[in-house]
Amino acid sequence: MSKKTALVVAHTHWDREWRYPIWKTRSLLLEFMDWLIDILENDPSYESFLMDGQTVCLDDYLEIRPENRDRIAALVKAGKLSVGPWYTLPDLFPISGECLVRNLNKGIRFAEDLGGYNPIAYHTFGWGQTAQFPQIYRDIGINYAVAAKKVSEERAPHCEFMWTAPDGSELLTSRLGHFTRQNGYFYLHFPVRLNNIYDDNQYKWDWGKTGVAYHRADENNYQNDYFRIDHEDGYFKENVKDAAQRTWDNMDKTLVDDWRLLMCGCDFSTPNPYLPQMVKDSNEAIPEIEFRMGTLKEYFQGVEERLDRSIVPVVQGELRDGEPSHASANALATRIHIKQLNKTAENSMIRRTEPLAATLATLGVTHSSGMISKGWNYLLKAHPHDSINGVTQDKTVDDNIYRLNQAIEISETVYEDCMAGMLKKLDLSAYGQTDTLLLLHNPQPRPVREVIRVGIDTPQDDDVWTLGIEDADGSRLAVQEITRDEHKQPVHDIEARPWPFYVDRHQLYLDTGEIPAGGYKVVKVVNDRSYWREEEWWPAMRKSAGGFIGQGSSKLENDFLKVVVNSDGTFDLTDKQSGRVIEGMHYFEDEGDTGDYWAYYAPYGNQIITSRGFGSRIWMEDNGPLSATIGIETTMQVPAHAEYRNVRVQGYGKRSERLVEMKITSRIMLNKDSKHVKVKTSIDNTAKDHRVRLMIPSDIQTDFSDAAGHFTVDRRGMVHEIDDDGKFYPEMALRPMSVFCDASDGTNGVAVLNNCLTEFQLVDDDRRTIALTLLRAMRNRICTESRVSSEFPESLGSQMLQTVDYEYAIYPHAGNWDEGKVYAEADKLNAKPAATQISMNHGGDLPTVASHYAIDNDSLVLSAVKKAEDRDAIIVRLFNPTEETQEGILKFGLPVSKAWKNNMIEKRGEEISLNDGAVSLSVPKGKIITIEVAELETGGVSRQHSVSS
């Protein structure tokens, strides 16, 4: 019989910023890395160290210690320092699937520059694991994973399981044992180094005896943590045998009984210089087990050699099992304004700027690719799980908001640079020298026709009273005027001081007409009527052709929908195509929240209050034939805060008797020919310790919801994980979503589209209400250790005492989400057409109407159009979230003549046929595909061609 083996992996879990802000954490990182490098270079028995599956910590370290790059590279090449494959350690569900791919791409490239990356998907971070991870990892050549947070023992009774993605990709995965990535640290390190059993009640700091520590005591810092400054030199060999045996037993549910993994590390843990000695002493204490240091790669090689795959249980889909506090399930709605800003950044960069920059580059319109890289650097550094959720001190939240704002500004700047470059290249010879033009850009992969709101400036010298818009073919586009006002607007000039431009600014709604897929068109502004600027009496009056969408102060109606607002602030929605009427839609629910950053917890003395109990002010605005809006203002009286102890067993929780006013203003908008009702809501939050949700009754009899996820649509039960006793955790019914959530019975459905929300619930009530979490407000407490918190009672950022704005839409449809084309409808909020006012320019050769890319099947969802990382080529990524194989054509209106099927980190695969700029697609269910296109002669993209309209 072969000897049992315990593979000891030294590691850390290094949060870039969590308990402490970025620079305090950086200081700790410098100390840690200096020590680690010294140990790995000078102790040959210290075989390896796992750097938490990420690389950003090395990037951060080398920013301060650039002189140590060669030392780190030598350790990586020698296999002593295991890094990657991630760049940062993101929380998954607040961000897009495309960002996960970019994160892996950057992490792998960074690690390869140092000598190579860890080939195991070490994924013990993040609060829930996406269903598509097996496909993503297998696509880039990773065949094994360590995953946590969380799969339940009911789904995965053994440590090992086969994790299966929607496309059928399989990944051999370990969930480890009790204490997961910390089993060796808690069970072995604590007894042997500290003479302490971690999970008993004796673990406490003994002043003057445990070690040397300092603590700032001035009035601005006394709430901060203590910091130990000496190194622990204790070693209690007498505890080795029991500790090593307990650590071995920790993985008693493994299918490979003689080969186990001992993970010696924890949050912010530093290298244990005694670890090789602990391994040696464990071998002496338990001779029937061979303890030795190793790597994750070695561990899975051993598992593969010993495991009978036929008995390994299969786990399908996402790993996001309860209980809520263990899965950190409700951080999704903590500090929602961070998630909103992130979605804005993602939509700007991924949906609009990158596609335009990549396609224009093939036509000779250049931009600084370094700017986009810098934008992505800010964006990816905003995604670490603690940062994106704001489960931190307020200062760290401010820092992360700064990063997201930089990503947005960079993206918008590059977009404007692309538009400026495009203006230089357009052939505008058909227009007059003084004509005012609009360039309408559509980033969606299908033609669109939308009603958009624009602001157009006309020279005051032209005295334009009303204006019109002519399409490229000379036909008129409908407009609806909103306002007109005089302005003086600066014109920047790099060779002069800013020029004052005296203009009349016309705000109006514009029916764009059809804008080509993935393309643009130029339209002309015309003067329909002039006026005498000095005239006070009598001004020209407005004419109307009728056909207004709004009626009275409470009704909106177009050819597809009818909205009637009720006196309690709700509205009744009629789907005129099916005849369905859904009454009492759109109200708000407020209830107490005595939980923490990670888990929602209702006080026992809760008060649930709805906006229907308060009067509403209702008015009509912006009414016309293209668009109409009804405003609804409701002032709710809600408890000012909650009364509860920090530890729930210590006291009774209830909402206060003192009330404060919380004003909620919604604007319900219906456009001509729109099949959804768009809503903009603003909450002026003045209360603490509570949760606000938007309630959308669906009247759909179903026990399942569907929601856009990472390269998939996640179908989930209304109730999560019912145990053998028929019980479940109600908070686990709060589900993640990306751009939509949907309830459908197969015949009819109701979707809520959004560009700013992350959490919803299909409520188990008679009407199957869709509840969307708008905000959570809670105290600033950080779970530094299970027995102690870092608390900042005077820091109120987590209470969200601010005004928060939202944009979403309600979309009744026929069939399920796919038959109802819900993804395409959600694009209208997340990849909106954009307008740029331009003046005449001579000498270009680009047409005034063009399509750069198009997909002819709405069931195939576009994820990215971007420039390749290391060559002149275009990368297109799309996916099929449906249950059927989808056929389609990916068409390019660009000078490309060669195509390849790549993996997600842009390594070229097989060459595929490209005929007349078109790639024929057959995409199996759940599949993600990445296509590269380039110009034939160079193997990259030529910059000397133009497209024709």
CSV table of C-alpha atoms in Angstrom, one decimal, residues 49-288:
chain,number,residue,atom,x,y,z
A,49,PHE,CA,4.4,30.1,-2.4
A,50,LEU,CA,1.0,30.7,-4.0
A,51,MET,CA,0.3,34.4,-4.6
A,52,ASP,CA,-3.5,34.1,-4.2
A,53,GLY,CA,-4.2,33.5,-7.9
A,54,GLN,CA,-3.6,37.2,-8.8
A,55,THR,CA,-0.9,39.5,-10.1
A,56,VAL,CA,-2.0,43.0,-9.2
A,57,CYS,CA,-0.2,42.7,-5.9
A,58,LEU,CA,3.1,42.2,-7.8
A,59,ASP,CA,2.2,45.2,-9.9
A,60,ASP,CA,1.6,47.2,-6.8
A,61,TYR,CA,4.8,46.0,-5.2
A,62,LEU,CA,6.9,46.8,-8.2
A,63,GLU,CA,5.5,50.3,-8.5
A,64,ILE,CA,7.4,51.0,-5.2
A,65,ARG,CA,10.2,48.5,-5.6
A,66,PRO,CA,11.0,48.4,-9.3
A,67,GLU,CA,14.5,47.3,-8.5
A,68,ASN,CA,13.2,43.9,-7.4
A,69,ARG,CA,11.5,42.9,-10.7
A,70,ASP,CA,14.3,40.6,-11.8
A,71,ARG,CA,14.3,38.9,-8.4
A,72,ILE,CA,10.6,38.2,-8.7
A,73,ALA,CA,10.9,37.1,-12.3
A,74,ALA,CA,13.6,34.6,-11.2
A,75,LEU,CA,11.3,33.2,-8.5
A,76,VAL,CA,8.4,32.9,-10.9
A,77,LYS,CA,10.5,31.1,-13.6
A,78,ALA,CA,11.9,28.7,-11.0
A,79,GLY,CA,8.4,27.8,-9.9
A,80,LYS,CA,8.9,29.1,-6.4
A,81,LEU,CA,6.4,31.9,-6.7
A,82,SER,CA,3.1,31.0,-8.3
A,83,VAL,CA,1.2,33.9,-9.7
A,84,GLY,CA,-2.0,34.5,-11.7
A,85,PRO,CA,-4.0,33.7,-13.7
A,86,TRP,CA,-6.1,36.7,-12.5
A,87,TYR,CA,-5.0,40.3,-12.5
A,88,THR,CA,-7.3,41.4,-9.7
A,89,LEU,CA,-9.7,39.2,-7.6
A,90,PRO,CA,-13.1,40.5,-8.6
A,91,ASP,CA,-16.5,39.9,-7.2
A,92,LEU,CA,-18.3,38.4,-10.2
A,93,PHE,CA,-21.9,39.4,-10.2
A,94,PRO,CA,-21.6,43.2,-10.0
A,95,ILE,CA,-19.5,43.2,-13.1
A,96,SER,CA,-19.9,41.9,-16.7
A,97,GLY,CA,-18.7,38.6,-18.1
A,98,GLU,CA,-16.5,40.6,-20.6
A,99,CYS,CA,-14.7,42.1,-17.6
A,100,LEU,CA,-13.9,38.7,-16.3
A,101,VAL,CA,-12.3,37.7,-19.6
A,102,ARG,CA,-10.3,41.0,-19.7
A,103,ASN,CA,-9.1,40.4,-16.1
A,104,LEU,CA,-7.8,36.9,-17.0
A,105,ASN,CA,-6.2,38.2,-20.2
A,106,LYS,CA,-4.3,41.0,-18.3
A,107,GLY,CA,-3.4,38.7,-15.4
A,108,ILE,CA,-2.0,36.0,-17.7
A,109,ARG,CA,0.0,38.4,-19.8
A,110,PHE,CA,1.4,40.1,-16.7
A,111,ALA,CA,2.4,36.7,-15.3
A,112,GLU,CA,3.9,35.5,-18.5
A,113,ASP,CA,6.1,38.6,-18.7
A,114,LEU,CA,7.5,37.5,-15.3
A,115,GLY,CA,8.0,33.9,-16.3
A,116,GLY,CA,4.6,32.0,-16.4
A,117,TYR,CA,1.3,31.8,-14.7
A,118,ASN,CA,-0.4,29.4,-12.3
A,119,PRO,CA,-2.3,26.9,-14.6
A,120,ILE,CA,-4.9,26.2,-11.9
A,121,ALA,CA,-8.1,28.2,-11.6
A,122,TYR,CA,-7.6,29.2,-8.0
A,123,HIS,CA,-10.9,30.9,-7.3
A,124,THR,CA,-11.5,31.1,-3.5
A,125,PHE,CA,-12.5,34.7,-3.8
A,126,GLY,CA,-15.7,36.3,-5.0
A,127,TRP,CA,-19.2,35.8,-3.5
A,128,GLY,CA,-20.7,33.3,-5.9
A,129,GLN,CA,-19.2,31.6,-8.9
A,130,THR,CA,-20.6,32.1,-12.4
A,131,ALA,CA,-22.0,29.2,-14.3
A,132,GLN,CA,-19.7,29.8,-17.3
A,133,PHE,CA,-16.4,29.5,-15.4
A,134,PRO,CA,-15.8,25.9,-16.6
A,135,GLN,CA,-16.1,27.0,-20.2
A,136,ILE,CA,-14.0,30.1,-19.7
A,137,TYR,CA,-11.2,28.3,-18.0
A,138,ARG,CA,-11.2,25.3,-20.4
A,139,ASP,CA,-11.2,27.7,-23.3
A,140,ILE,CA,-7.9,29.2,-22.2
A,141,GLY,CA,-6.3,25.9,-21.3
A,142,ILE,CA,-7.0,25.6,-17.6
A,143,ASN,CA,-8.4,22.2,-16.7
A,144,TYR,CA,-8.7,22.3,-12.9
A,145,ALA,CA,-10.2,24.6,-10.3
A,146,VAL,CA,-10.3,25.3,-6.6
A,147,ALA,CA,-13.6,27.1,-5.9
A,148,ALA,CA,-15.3,28.4,-2.8
A,149,LYS,CA,-18.2,30.7,-1.7
A,150,LYS,CA,-20.0,28.6,-2.3
A,151,VAL,CA,-21.2,25.2,-3.2
A,152,SER,CA,-23.2,23.3,-0.6
A,153,GLU,CA,-22.5,19.8,0.6
A,154,GLU,CA,-25.9,18.8,-0.7
A,155,ARG,CA,-24.8,19.6,-4.2
A,156,ALA,CA,-21.2,18.5,-3.8
A,157,PRO,CA,-21.0,15.9,-0.9
A,158,HIS,CA,-17.4,15.3,-1.7
A,159,CYS,CA,-14.5,17.7,-1.9
A,160,GLU,CA,-14.1,16.9,-5.6
A,161,PHE,CA,-16.8,17.5,-8.2
A,162,MET,CA,-17.2,17.9,-11.9
A,163,TRP,CA,-18.3,21.5,-12.5
A,164,THR,CA,-20.3,21.8,-15.7
A,165,ALA,CA,-21.1,25.0,-17.7
A,166,PRO,CA,-24.2,25.6,-19.9
A,167,ASP,CA,-22.3,24.5,-23.0
A,168,GLY,CA,-21.3,21.2,-21.4
A,169,SER,CA,-17.7,22.1,-20.6
A,170,GLU,CA,-16.4,20.3,-17.6
A,171,LEU,CA,-13.9,21.3,-15.0
A,172,LEU,CA,-12.6,19.0,-12.3
A,173,THR,CA,-13.0,21.2,-9.2
A,174,SER,CA,-12.2,21.0,-5.5
A,175,ARG,CA,-14.1,22.8,-2.8
A,176,LEU,CA,-11.5,21.8,-0.3
A,177,GLY,CA,-12.6,21.0,3.3
A,178,HIS,CA,-13.7,22.8,6.4
A,179,PHE,CA,-12.1,26.3,6.5
A,180,THR,CA,-11.4,25.8,2.8
A,181,ARG,CA,-8.2,27.8,1.8
A,182,GLN,CA,-7.3,28.3,5.5
A,183,ASN,CA,-7.4,24.7,6.8
A,184,GLY,CA,-3.7,24.3,7.3
A,185,TYR,CA,-3.4,27.8,8.7
A,186,PHE,CA,-6.1,27.4,11.3
A,187,TYR,CA,-5.5,23.8,12.2
A,188,LEU,CA,-1.7,23.6,11.9
A,189,HIS,CA,-0.2,27.1,12.1
A,190,PHE,CA,-2.2,28.3,15.1
A,191,PRO,CA,-1.3,25.4,17.5
A,192,VAL,CA,2.3,25.0,16.4
A,193,ARG,CA,3.3,28.7,16.1
A,194,LEU,CA,0.9,30.4,18.5
A,195,ASN,CA,0.1,27.5,20.9
A,196,ASN,CA,-3.6,28.3,20.3
A,197,ILE,CA,-6.6,26.5,19.0
A,198,TYR,CA,-8.2,28.9,16.6
A,199,ASP,CA,-11.8,27.9,17.0
A,200,ASP,CA,-11.9,28.0,20.8
A,201,ASN,CA,-12.4,31.0,23.1
A,202,GLN,CA,-8.8,31.4,24.1
A,203,TYR,CA,-7.7,33.4,21.0
A,204,LYS,CA,-7.2,36.9,22.4
A,205,TRP,CA,-4.5,39.6,22.6
A,206,ASP,CA,-2.7,39.6,26.0
A,207,TRP,CA,-1.3,43.2,26.4
A,208,GLY,CA,2.4,43.2,27.0
A,209,LYS,CA,2.8,39.5,26.6
A,210,THR,CA,1.5,38.4,23.1
A,211,GLY,CA,3.8,40.9,21.3
A,212,VAL,CA,4.7,44.5,20.6
A,213,ALA,CA,1.9,46.7,19.2
A,214,TYR,CA,1.0,50.3,18.6
A,215,HIS,CA,-2.2,52.2,18.3
A,216,ARG,CA,-2.9,55.8,17.4
A,217,ALA,CA,-4.7,57.6,20.2
A,218,ASP,CA,-5.4,61.0,18.8
A,219,GLU,CA,-9.0,62.1,18.3
A,220,ASN,CA,-9.1,61.5,14.6
A,221,ASN,CA,-7.6,58.0,14.7
A,222,TYR,CA,-8.4,56.2,18.0
A,223,GLN,CA,-11.0,54.0,16.3
A,224,ASN,CA,-8.4,52.5,14.1
A,225,ASP,CA,-6.8,49.0,14.6
A,226,TYR,CA,-3.7,48.1,16.6
A,227,PHE,CA,-0.7,46.9,14.7
A,228,ARG,CA,1.8,44.4,15.9
A,229,ILE,CA,5.4,45.2,14.8
A,230,ASP,CA,7.5,42.2,16.0
A,231,HIS,CA,7.6,38.8,14.4
A,232,GLU,CA,6.2,35.7,16.2
A,233,ASP,CA,9.1,33.5,17.3
A,234,GLY,CA,7.1,30.8,19.1
A,235,TYR,CA,7.3,27.2,18.0
A,236,PHE,CA,5.4,24.5,20.0
A,237,LYS,CA,6.6,21.2,18.6
A,238,GLU,CA,4.5,19.3,21.2
A,239,ASN,CA,1.4,20.4,19.3
A,240,VAL,CA,2.5,19.1,15.9
A,241,LYS,CA,1.0,15.6,16.0
A,242,ASP,CA,-2.5,16.6,17.0
A,243,ALA,CA,-2.5,19.7,14.8
A,244,ALA,CA,-1.2,17.8,11.7
A,245,GLN,CA,-3.7,15.0,12.2
A,246,ARG,CA,-6.6,17.4,12.6
A,247,THR,CA,-5.5,19.2,9.4
A,248,TRP,CA,-5.4,15.9,7.6
A,249,ASP,CA,-8.8,14.9,8.8
A,250,ASN,CA,-10.2,18.3,7.6
A,251,MET,CA,-10.5,16.8,4.1
A,252,ASP,CA,-12.2,13.6,5.2
A,253,LYS,CA,-14.8,14.0,2.5
A,254,THR,CA,-12.4,13.7,-0.3
A,255,LEU,CA,-12.7,11.0,-2.9
A,256,VAL,CA,-8.9,10.6,-2.9
A,257,ASP,CA,-8.4,9.4,0.6
A,258,ASP,CA,-4.6,9.1,0.4
A,259,TRP,CA,-3.8,12.5,-1.2
A,260,ARG,CA,-4.9,15.7,0.5
A,261,LEU,CA,-4.3,19.4,0.3
A,262,LEU,CA,-3.3,21.5,3.3
A,263,MET,CA,-3.6,25.2,2.6
A,264,CYS,CA,-1.3,27.2,4.9
A,265,GLY,CA,-2.4,30.8,4.5
A,266,CYS,CA,-5.2,33.2,5.3
A,267,ASP,CA,-6.4,36.8,4.7
A,268,PHE,CA,-3.3,39.1,4.9
A,269,SER,CA,-1.1,36.2,6.1
A,270,THR,CA,2.6,36.6,5.6
A,271,PRO,CA,5.1,33.7,4.9
A,272,ASN,CA,5.7,31.4,7.8
A,273,PRO,CA,9.4,30.8,7.9
A,274,TYR,CA,8.9,27.8,10.1
A,275,LEU,CA,6.7,26.0,7.6
A,276,PRO,CA,9.4,23.7,6.3
A,277,GLN,CA,10.2,22.7,9.8
A,278,MET,CA,6.5,22.1,10.6
A,279,VAL,CA,6.4,19.8,7.6
A,280,LYS,CA,9.5,17.9,8.8
A,281,ASP,CA,8.1,17.6,12.3
A,282,SER,CA,4.7,16.4,11.0
A,283,ASN,CA,6.5,13.6,9.1
A,284,GLU,CA,8.2,12.5,12.3
A,285,ALA,CA,5.0,12.7,14.3
A,286,ILE,CA,2.8,10.8,11.9
A,287,PRO,CA,5.1,8.5,9.9
A,288,GLU,CA,2.2,6.9,7.9
